[in-house]
XYZ file of C-alpha atoms in Angstrom:
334
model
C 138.945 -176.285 -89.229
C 138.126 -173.362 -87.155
C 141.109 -171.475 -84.988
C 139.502 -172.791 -81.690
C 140.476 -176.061 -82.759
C 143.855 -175.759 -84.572
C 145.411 -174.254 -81.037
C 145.024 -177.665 -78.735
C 146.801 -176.648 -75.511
C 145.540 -179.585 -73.308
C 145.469 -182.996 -73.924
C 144.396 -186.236 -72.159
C 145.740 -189.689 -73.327
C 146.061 -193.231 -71.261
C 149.935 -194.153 -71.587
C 151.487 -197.422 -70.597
C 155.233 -198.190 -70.830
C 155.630 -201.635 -72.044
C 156.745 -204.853 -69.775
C 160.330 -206.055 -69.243
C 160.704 -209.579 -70.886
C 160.789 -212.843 -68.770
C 164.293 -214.335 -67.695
C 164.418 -217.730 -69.093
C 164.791 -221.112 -67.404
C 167.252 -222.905 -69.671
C 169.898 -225.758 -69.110
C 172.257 -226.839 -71.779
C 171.694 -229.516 -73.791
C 173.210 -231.179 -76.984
C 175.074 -234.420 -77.838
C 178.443 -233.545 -76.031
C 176.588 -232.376 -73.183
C 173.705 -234.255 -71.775
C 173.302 -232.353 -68.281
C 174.994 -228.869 -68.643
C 174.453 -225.587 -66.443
C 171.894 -223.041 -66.959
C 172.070 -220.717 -69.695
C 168.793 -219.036 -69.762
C 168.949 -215.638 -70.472
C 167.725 -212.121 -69.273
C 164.672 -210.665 -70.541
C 165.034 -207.306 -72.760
C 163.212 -204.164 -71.140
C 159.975 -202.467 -71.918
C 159.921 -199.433 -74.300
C 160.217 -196.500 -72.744
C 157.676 -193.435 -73.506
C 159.871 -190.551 -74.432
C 159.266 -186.849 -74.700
C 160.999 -184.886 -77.062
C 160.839 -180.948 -77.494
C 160.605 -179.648 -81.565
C 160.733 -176.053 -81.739
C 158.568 -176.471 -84.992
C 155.523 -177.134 -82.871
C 153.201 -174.845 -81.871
C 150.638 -176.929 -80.692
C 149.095 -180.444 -79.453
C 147.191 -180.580 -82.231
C 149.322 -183.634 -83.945
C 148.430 -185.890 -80.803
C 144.348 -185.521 -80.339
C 143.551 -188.537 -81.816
C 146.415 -190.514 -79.986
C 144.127 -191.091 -76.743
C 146.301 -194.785 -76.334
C 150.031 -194.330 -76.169
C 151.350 -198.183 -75.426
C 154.521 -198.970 -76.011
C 156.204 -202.383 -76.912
C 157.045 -205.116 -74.201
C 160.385 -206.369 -73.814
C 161.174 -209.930 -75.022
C 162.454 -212.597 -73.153
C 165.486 -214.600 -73.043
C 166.164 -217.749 -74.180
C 168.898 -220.499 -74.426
C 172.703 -219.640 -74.801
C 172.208 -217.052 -72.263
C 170.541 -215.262 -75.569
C 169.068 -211.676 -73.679
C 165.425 -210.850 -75.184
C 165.162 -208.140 -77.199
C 164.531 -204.479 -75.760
C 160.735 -203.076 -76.334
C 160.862 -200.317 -78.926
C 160.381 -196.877 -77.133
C 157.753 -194.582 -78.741
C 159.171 -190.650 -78.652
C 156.384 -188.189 -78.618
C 157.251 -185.212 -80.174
C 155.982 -182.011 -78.398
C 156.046 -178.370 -77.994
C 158.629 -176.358 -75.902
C 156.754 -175.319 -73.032
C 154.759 -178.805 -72.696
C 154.078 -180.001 -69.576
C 153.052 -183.627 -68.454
C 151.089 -183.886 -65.373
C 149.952 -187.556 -63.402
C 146.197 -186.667 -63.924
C 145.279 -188.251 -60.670
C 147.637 -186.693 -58.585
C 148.154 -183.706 -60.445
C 152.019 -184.049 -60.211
C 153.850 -182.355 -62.541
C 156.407 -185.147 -64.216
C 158.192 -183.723 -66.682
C 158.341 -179.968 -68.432
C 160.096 -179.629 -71.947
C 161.566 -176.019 -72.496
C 164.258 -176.669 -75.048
C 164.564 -177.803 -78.833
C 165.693 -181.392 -78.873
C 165.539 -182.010 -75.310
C 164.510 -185.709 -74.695
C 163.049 -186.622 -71.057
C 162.325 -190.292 -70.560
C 158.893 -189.981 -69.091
C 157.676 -193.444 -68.468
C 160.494 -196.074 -67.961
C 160.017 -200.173 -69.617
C 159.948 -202.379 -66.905
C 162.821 -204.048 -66.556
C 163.774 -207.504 -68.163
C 163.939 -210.296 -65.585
C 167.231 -212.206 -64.926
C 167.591 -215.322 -66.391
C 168.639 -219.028 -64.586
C 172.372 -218.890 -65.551
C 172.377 -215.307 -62.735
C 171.223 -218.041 -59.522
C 173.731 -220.631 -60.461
C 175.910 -220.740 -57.269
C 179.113 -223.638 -56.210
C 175.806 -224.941 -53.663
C 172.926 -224.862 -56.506
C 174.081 -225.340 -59.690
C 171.094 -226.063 -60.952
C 168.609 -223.026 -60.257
C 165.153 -223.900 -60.912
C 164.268 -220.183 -60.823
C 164.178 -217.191 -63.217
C 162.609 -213.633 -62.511
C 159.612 -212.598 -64.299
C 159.936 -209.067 -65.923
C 158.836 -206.061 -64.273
C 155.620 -204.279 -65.516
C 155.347 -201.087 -67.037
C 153.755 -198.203 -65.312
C 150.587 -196.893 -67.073
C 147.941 -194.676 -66.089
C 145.281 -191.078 -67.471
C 148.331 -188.584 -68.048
C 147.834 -184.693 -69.109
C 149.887 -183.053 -71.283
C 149.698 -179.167 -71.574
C 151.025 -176.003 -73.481
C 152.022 -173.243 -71.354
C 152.894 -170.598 -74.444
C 156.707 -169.386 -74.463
C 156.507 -166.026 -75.241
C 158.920 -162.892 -73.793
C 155.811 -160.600 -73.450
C 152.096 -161.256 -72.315
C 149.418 -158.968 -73.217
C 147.072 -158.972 -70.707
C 143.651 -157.139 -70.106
C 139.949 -157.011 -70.096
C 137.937 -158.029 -73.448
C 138.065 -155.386 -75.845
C 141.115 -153.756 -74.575
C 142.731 -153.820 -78.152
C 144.876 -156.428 -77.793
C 144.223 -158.419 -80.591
C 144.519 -154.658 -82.652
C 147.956 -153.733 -81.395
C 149.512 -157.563 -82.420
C 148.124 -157.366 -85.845
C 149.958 -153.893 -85.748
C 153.071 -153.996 -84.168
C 153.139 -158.395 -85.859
C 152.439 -159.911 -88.713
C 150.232 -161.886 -86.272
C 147.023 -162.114 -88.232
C 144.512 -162.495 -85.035
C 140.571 -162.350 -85.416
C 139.074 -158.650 -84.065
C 135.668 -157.855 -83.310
C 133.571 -155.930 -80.734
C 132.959 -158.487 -78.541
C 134.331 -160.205 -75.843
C 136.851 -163.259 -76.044
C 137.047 -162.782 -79.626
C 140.614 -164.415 -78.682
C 140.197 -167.790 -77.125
C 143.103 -169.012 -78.159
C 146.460 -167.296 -77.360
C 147.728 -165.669 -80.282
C 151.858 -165.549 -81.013
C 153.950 -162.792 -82.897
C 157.160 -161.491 -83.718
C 157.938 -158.341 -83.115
C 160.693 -156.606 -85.400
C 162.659 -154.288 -83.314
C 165.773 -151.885 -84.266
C 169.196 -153.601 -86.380
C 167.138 -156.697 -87.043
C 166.288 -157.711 -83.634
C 163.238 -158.934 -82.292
C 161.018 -160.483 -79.481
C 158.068 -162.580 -79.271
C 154.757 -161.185 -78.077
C 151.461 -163.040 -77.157
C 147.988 -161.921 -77.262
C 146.184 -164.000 -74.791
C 142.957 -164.552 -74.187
C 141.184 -161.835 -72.314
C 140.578 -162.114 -68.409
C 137.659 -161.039 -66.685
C 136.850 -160.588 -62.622
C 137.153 -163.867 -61.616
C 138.968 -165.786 -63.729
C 141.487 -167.004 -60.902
C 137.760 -169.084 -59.607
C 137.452 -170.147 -63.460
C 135.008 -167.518 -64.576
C 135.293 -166.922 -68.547
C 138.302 -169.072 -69.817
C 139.726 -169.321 -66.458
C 142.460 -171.460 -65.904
C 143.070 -172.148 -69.461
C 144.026 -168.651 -69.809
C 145.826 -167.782 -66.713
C 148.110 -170.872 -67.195
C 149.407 -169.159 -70.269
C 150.472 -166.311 -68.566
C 152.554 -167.756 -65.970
C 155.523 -168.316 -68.570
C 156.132 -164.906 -69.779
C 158.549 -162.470 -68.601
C 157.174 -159.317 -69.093
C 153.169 -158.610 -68.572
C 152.074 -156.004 -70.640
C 148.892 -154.715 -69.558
C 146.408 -152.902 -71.870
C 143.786 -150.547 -70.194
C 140.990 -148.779 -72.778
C 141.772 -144.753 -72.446
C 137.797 -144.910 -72.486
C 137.558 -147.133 -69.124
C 135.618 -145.808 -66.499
C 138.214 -146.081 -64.016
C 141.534 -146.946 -65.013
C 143.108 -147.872 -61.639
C 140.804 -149.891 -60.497
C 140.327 -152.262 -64.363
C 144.521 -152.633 -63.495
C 143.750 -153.735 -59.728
C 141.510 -156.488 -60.952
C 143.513 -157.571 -63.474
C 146.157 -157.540 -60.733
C 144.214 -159.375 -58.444
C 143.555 -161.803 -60.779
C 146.898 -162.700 -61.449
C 147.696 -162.713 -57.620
C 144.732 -165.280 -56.774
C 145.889 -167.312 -59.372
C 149.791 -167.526 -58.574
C 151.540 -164.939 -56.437
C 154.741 -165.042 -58.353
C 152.967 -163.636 -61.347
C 153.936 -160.349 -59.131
C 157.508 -160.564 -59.718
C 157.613 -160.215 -62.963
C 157.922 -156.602 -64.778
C 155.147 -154.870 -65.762
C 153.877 -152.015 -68.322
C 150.969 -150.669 -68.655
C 149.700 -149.394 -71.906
C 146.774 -147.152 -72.234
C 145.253 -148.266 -75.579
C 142.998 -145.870 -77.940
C 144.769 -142.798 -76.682
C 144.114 -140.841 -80.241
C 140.841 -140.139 -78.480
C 142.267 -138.198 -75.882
C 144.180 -134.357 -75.567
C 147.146 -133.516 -73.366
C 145.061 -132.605 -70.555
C 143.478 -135.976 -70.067
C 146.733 -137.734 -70.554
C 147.482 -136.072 -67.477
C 144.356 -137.004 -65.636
C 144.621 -140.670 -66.650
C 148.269 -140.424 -65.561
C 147.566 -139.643 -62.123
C 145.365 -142.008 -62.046
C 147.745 -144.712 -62.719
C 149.758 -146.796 -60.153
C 153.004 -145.088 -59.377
C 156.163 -147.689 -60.092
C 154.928 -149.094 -63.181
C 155.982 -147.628 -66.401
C 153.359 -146.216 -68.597
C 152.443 -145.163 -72.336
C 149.663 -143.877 -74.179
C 149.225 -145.203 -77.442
C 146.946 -146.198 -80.467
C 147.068 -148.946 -82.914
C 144.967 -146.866 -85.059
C 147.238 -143.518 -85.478
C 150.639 -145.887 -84.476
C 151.076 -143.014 -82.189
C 153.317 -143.886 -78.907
C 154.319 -147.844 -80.586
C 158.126 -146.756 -81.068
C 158.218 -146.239 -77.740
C 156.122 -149.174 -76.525
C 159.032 -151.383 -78.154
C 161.573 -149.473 -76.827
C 160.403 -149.923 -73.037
C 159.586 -153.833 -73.741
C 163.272 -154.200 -74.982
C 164.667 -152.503 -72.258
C 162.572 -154.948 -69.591
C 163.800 -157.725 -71.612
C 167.090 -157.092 -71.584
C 167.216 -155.715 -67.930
C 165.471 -159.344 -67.086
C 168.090 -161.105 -69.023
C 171.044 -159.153 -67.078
């Protein structure tokens, strides 16, 4: 199975939480009693469907082939005020990071961030009330029970934004995929030409006294991706979770300001908030270059935004990458 296809970060599936049980219409009868009061009882309620975070999933891979997720109806009461058995709920296991969207209304319903975290995402209808609940000193003899209440079903979308403390963002080719097989023990595919990443790509990053942080290479964004251009959407959603955007510009770019501005821009279009996180940029394939064009590229860049020159080649200037992505970190958690 190819890599495309063991990262599934979007998934479509019909859903239907199951039906609350019928109340039943029941009067007592044995030998000592010929004509006795109602004792129909409730209905149970339809299984819920449940979502449940595991922190041992990195993808939605274990639920393509569920495209019908139905869960058990409630049953209904009976005699002796006997209440129906509840519908089983089904728990789908997901993620952290998942979110599950109405697909016609594009409303987001639930979001699962944490291991073990358990959000009841469709609710069982519930059971319906048997006769014995009408009997009143005026009708003791109530004719009526409710019905149970359906569940709710409909097209739902479930997708993986990736968690990740640092997002490497930047034009094809900018040696992203290079520095996370360097500085991780990430193991992602490289080759001269563009989107050899279309799937984002996770790694650890060891840092000083046995610390360490999570880094993503993501897929890379061209000029107009925010429109859906390239991988579009499906990229730029990943980015939207990470706290620290690290952007990689080519020392061998024609213009260096202006590759950053579109990337930028991009990011802007797409969601304005993505501009309040920190950013770094890193100039990638800098063992090409001498002191005096660090200089000029320097200039070049946008003042405000730390920079460093480095190579995933040489290693040169990756000590210090770390250092300044575990000082944002931290400053981010303070």
């Amino acid at each position: 199975m190819s890599d495309k296809n063991n990262f599934i970060d979007y998934i479509r599936i019909f859903a239907r939480s199951g039906h609350g049980g019928a109340g039943a219409k029941h009067f007592m009868r044995n030998k000592l009693t010929a004509k006795g009061g109602p004792d129909g009882g409730d209905g149970g309620r339809g299984g819920h469907i449940i979502l449940r975070g595991n922190a041992q999933l990195w993808t939605l891979l274990h639920l393509r082939y569920f495209k019908n997720v139905l869960a058990e109806n409630g049953e209904g009461g009976s005699k002796n005020n006997s209440t129906g058995r509840d519908g089983k709920d089904i728990i789908i296991e997901v993620p952290l990071g998942t979110v599950a969207r109405n697909e016609e209304t594009g409303e987001v319903e639930a979001e699962i961030l944490e291991d073990g975290q358990q959000i009841v995402w469709m609710r069982g209808g519930r059971g319906g009330l048997g006769n014995s609940n009408f009997a009143t000193p005026t009708n003791q003899v109530p004719e009526h029970a409710q019905p149970g209440e359906p569940g709710v079903e409909g097209w739902k979308n479930l997708e993986l934004k990736v968690l990740a403390d640092v997002g490497l963002v930047g034009f094809p080719n900018a040696g992203k995929s290079t520095l996370l097989s360097v500085i991780t023990a990430a193991k992602p595919k490289i080759a001269n030409y563009a989107f050899t990443t279309l799937i984002p790509q996770l790694g650890m990053v060891e840092y000083r006294e046995g610390r360490s942080f999570c880094i993503a290479d993501l897929p890379g964004i061209i000029e107009g991706a925010a429109e859906g251009k390239g991988l579009g959407h499906r990229f730029l959603r990943h980015i939207e979770r990470n706290s620290i955007l690290l952007f990689l510009i080519p020392a061998d770019s024609a213009d260096h300001a202006k590759e950053f501005e579109i990337l930028r821009s991009e990011l802007e279009q797409y969601n304005p908030e993505m501009l309040q996180k920190d950013f770094i940029i890193a100039v990638s394939k800098s063992d090409m270059l001498d002191e005096e064009l660090k200089e000029a590229i320097s200039k070049e860049l946008p003042k405000g935004i730390p920079s460093v020159f480095i190579s995933s080649v040489t290693n040169y200037g990756l000590t210090t990458l770390k250092d300044m992505l575990w000082d944002a970190l931290n400053k981010s958690i303070d």
